[in-house]
Coordinates of C-alpha atoms in Angstrom, one line a residue:
Chain A
M1 CA 12.8 -11.0 19.7
A2 CA 13.8 -11.1 16.1
H3 CA 16.8 -10.2 14.0
F4 CA 16.7 -7.4 11.4
M5 CA 19.0 -6.3 8.6
D6 CA 18.4 -2.7 7.6
V7 CA 19.8 -0.7 4.7
H8 CA 20.7 3.0 4.3
H9 CA 21.3 4.4 0.9
G10 CA 22.9 7.7 -0.1
M11 CA 25.7 7.5 2.5
H12 CA 28.4 8.2 -0.1
D13 CA 31.9 8.9 1.3
I14 CA 30.9 8.0 4.9
T15 CA 34.0 7.8 7.0
S16 CA 34.9 5.3 9.8
D17 CA 34.4 8.0 12.4
Q18 CA 30.9 8.9 11.0
L19 CA 29.9 5.2 11.0
H20 CA 31.1 4.8 14.6
E21 CA 29.3 8.0 15.7
A22 CA 26.1 6.9 14.1
H23 CA 26.3 3.5 15.8
R24 CA 27.0 5.2 19.1
A25 CA 23.9 7.4 18.6
D26 CA 21.8 4.2 18.1
L27 CA 23.4 2.5 21.2
A28 CA 22.7 5.5 23.4
I29 CA 18.9 5.2 23.0
E30 CA 18.2 1.7 21.8
K31 CA 17.2 0.4 25.2
D32 CA 14.1 2.7 25.0
E33 CA 12.8 0.4 22.3
D34 CA 14.3 -2.9 23.6
V35 CA 16.5 -3.0 20.5
H36 CA 20.2 -3.8 20.2
F37 CA 22.3 -2.8 17.2
E38 CA 24.9 -5.6 16.9
R39 CA 27.0 -4.8 13.8
A40 CA 27.2 -2.4 10.9
W41 CA 29.0 -2.4 7.6
A42 CA 29.5 0.5 5.2
D43 CA 30.4 0.8 1.5
P44 CA 31.4 4.5 1.1
A45 CA 31.7 4.0 -2.7
S46 CA 28.1 3.1 -3.3
G47 CA 26.8 4.9 -0.2
T48 CA 25.3 1.8 1.4
V49 CA 25.2 1.0 5.1
Y50 CA 23.9 -2.3 6.5
C51 CA 23.0 -2.6 10.2
L52 CA 22.2 -5.9 12.0
S53 CA 20.0 -5.6 15.0
E54 CA 17.8 -7.6 17.4
G55 CA 14.5 -6.2 18.6
P56 CA 10.8 -6.7 18.9
S57 CA 9.8 -5.3 15.5
A58 CA 11.0 -3.5 12.4
E59 CA 9.1 -0.4 13.6
A60 CA 11.0 -0.4 16.9
V61 CA 14.3 -0.6 15.0
Q62 CA 13.2 2.3 12.7
R63 CA 12.1 4.4 15.7
V64 CA 15.7 4.2 17.1
H65 CA 17.3 5.1 13.8
E66 CA 14.9 8.0 13.3
R67 CA 15.5 9.5 16.7
A68 CA 19.3 9.0 16.1
G69 CA 18.9 11.0 12.9
H70 CA 19.3 8.3 10.2
R71 CA 16.1 6.7 9.1
A72 CA 16.6 3.3 7.3
D73 CA 15.5 3.0 3.7
E74 CA 14.7 -0.8 4.1
I75 CA 14.3 -3.0 7.1
H76 CA 14.2 -6.8 6.6
E77 CA 13.4 -9.3 9.3
V78 CA 16.0 -12.1 8.9
P79 CA 14.6 -15.1 10.7
L80 CA 17.1 -17.4 9.0
T81 CA 20.8 -17.1 9.7
V82 CA 24.0 -19.1 9.1
Chain Z
M1 CA 41.8 -9.1 1.8
A2 CA 38.6 -7.2 2.0
H3 CA 35.1 -7.7 3.3
F4 CA 32.0 -7.9 1.1
M5 CA 28.3 -7.8 1.7
D6 CA 26.4 -9.4 -1.2
V7 CA 22.7 -9.5 -1.8
H8 CA 20.5 -12.0 -3.5
H9 CA 16.9 -11.1 -4.5
G10 CA 14.0 -13.4 -5.5
M11 CA 14.7 -16.0 -2.8
H12 CA 11.1 -16.0 -1.6
D13 CA 10.1 -18.7 0.9
I14 CA 13.7 -19.9 1.2
T15 CA 13.9 -22.3 4.1
S16 CA 16.6 -22.7 6.8
D17 CA 17.7 -26.0 5.1
Q18 CA 18.0 -24.3 1.8
L19 CA 20.0 -21.5 3.3
H20 CA 22.4 -23.9 5.0
E21 CA 22.7 -26.0 1.9
A22 CA 23.6 -22.9 -0.2
H23 CA 26.1 -21.8 2.4
R24 CA 27.7 -25.3 2.4
A25 CA 27.9 -25.2 -1.4
D26 CA 29.9 -22.0 -1.1
L27 CA 32.2 -23.3 1.7
A28 CA 32.9 -26.4 -0.4
I29 CA 34.6 -24.4 -3.1
E30 CA 35.5 -21.1 -1.6
K31 CA 39.2 -21.9 -1.1
D32 CA 39.7 -22.1 -4.9
E33 CA 39.2 -18.3 -4.9
D34 CA 40.7 -17.5 -1.5
V35 CA 37.3 -16.4 -0.3
H36 CA 35.6 -17.2 3.0
F37 CA 31.9 -16.8 3.5
E38 CA 31.4 -15.9 7.2
R39 CA 27.7 -15.3 7.7
A40 CA 24.4 -15.2 5.9
W41 CA 20.9 -13.9 6.7
A42 CA 17.7 -14.5 4.9
D43 CA 14.3 -12.8 4.8
P44 CA 12.0 -15.4 3.2
A45 CA 9.1 -12.8 3.1
S46 CA 10.9 -10.4 0.7
G47 CA 13.1 -13.1 -0.8
T48 CA 16.3 -11.3 0.2
V49 CA 19.5 -13.0 1.3
Y50 CA 22.6 -11.2 2.6
C51 CA 26.0 -12.8 2.7
L52 CA 29.1 -11.5 4.5
S53 CA 32.4 -12.7 3.1
E54 CA 36.2 -12.0 3.1
G55 CA 38.2 -12.3 0.0
P56 CA 40.5 -10.7 -2.6
S57 CA 37.8 -9.1 -4.8
A58 CA 34.1 -8.8 -5.5
E59 CA 34.8 -10.8 -8.7
A60 CA 36.3 -13.7 -6.7
V61 CA 33.2 -13.7 -4.4
Q62 CA 30.9 -13.8 -7.4
R63 CA 32.8 -16.6 -9.0
V64 CA 32.2 -18.8 -5.9
H65 CA 28.5 -17.9 -5.8
E66 CA 28.2 -18.6 -9.6
R67 CA 29.8 -22.0 -9.4
A68 CA 27.7 -22.8 -6.4
G69 CA 24.6 -22.0 -8.5
H70 CA 23.4 -18.8 -6.9
R71 CA 24.9 -15.6 -8.5
A72 CA 24.6 -12.5 -6.3
D73 CA 22.6 -9.5 -7.6
E74 CA 24.8 -7.0 -5.8
I75 CA 28.2 -7.2 -4.2
H76 CA 29.4 -4.3 -2.0
E77 CA 32.9 -4.0 -0.6
V78 CA 32.4 -2.9 3.0
P79 CA 35.7 -1.5 4.2
L80 CA 34.1 0.1 7.3
T81 CA 32.6 -2.0 10.0
V82 CA 31.4 -1.6 13.6

């Protein structure tokens, strides 16, 4: 299993409720892909959302996000962490 | 105090030792700016590094990174988190 940081652009003015709802939508189906979404951070001003996940591949992470209705614009495997 | 996600590009082939050393350089001086760098994640393949910090402003976060020798390319305040 690997860790991934994915990035969503264009999420201007996202609210806390919307971020939590999007995260819940991921959690509800993530087991189908053996993925787990651990954290998410949002900057409503620039419309940027970062999600940290663990899973077998970037493609598996993207499949969860797509089915949940919010495809990621970038997914980076992050093998190094502090 | 606010949370920030900053992004460094062009860090291709960064190693675990280099990431830890860069983080230590931030930690060594962060108190001067009332900043704390909590986590960092690196993708050596795309040369991207993400840092999560807490501090009074994006400018304070950047001043620590600049003095430590690695100016961030983007700094986003992330008031929303899951």
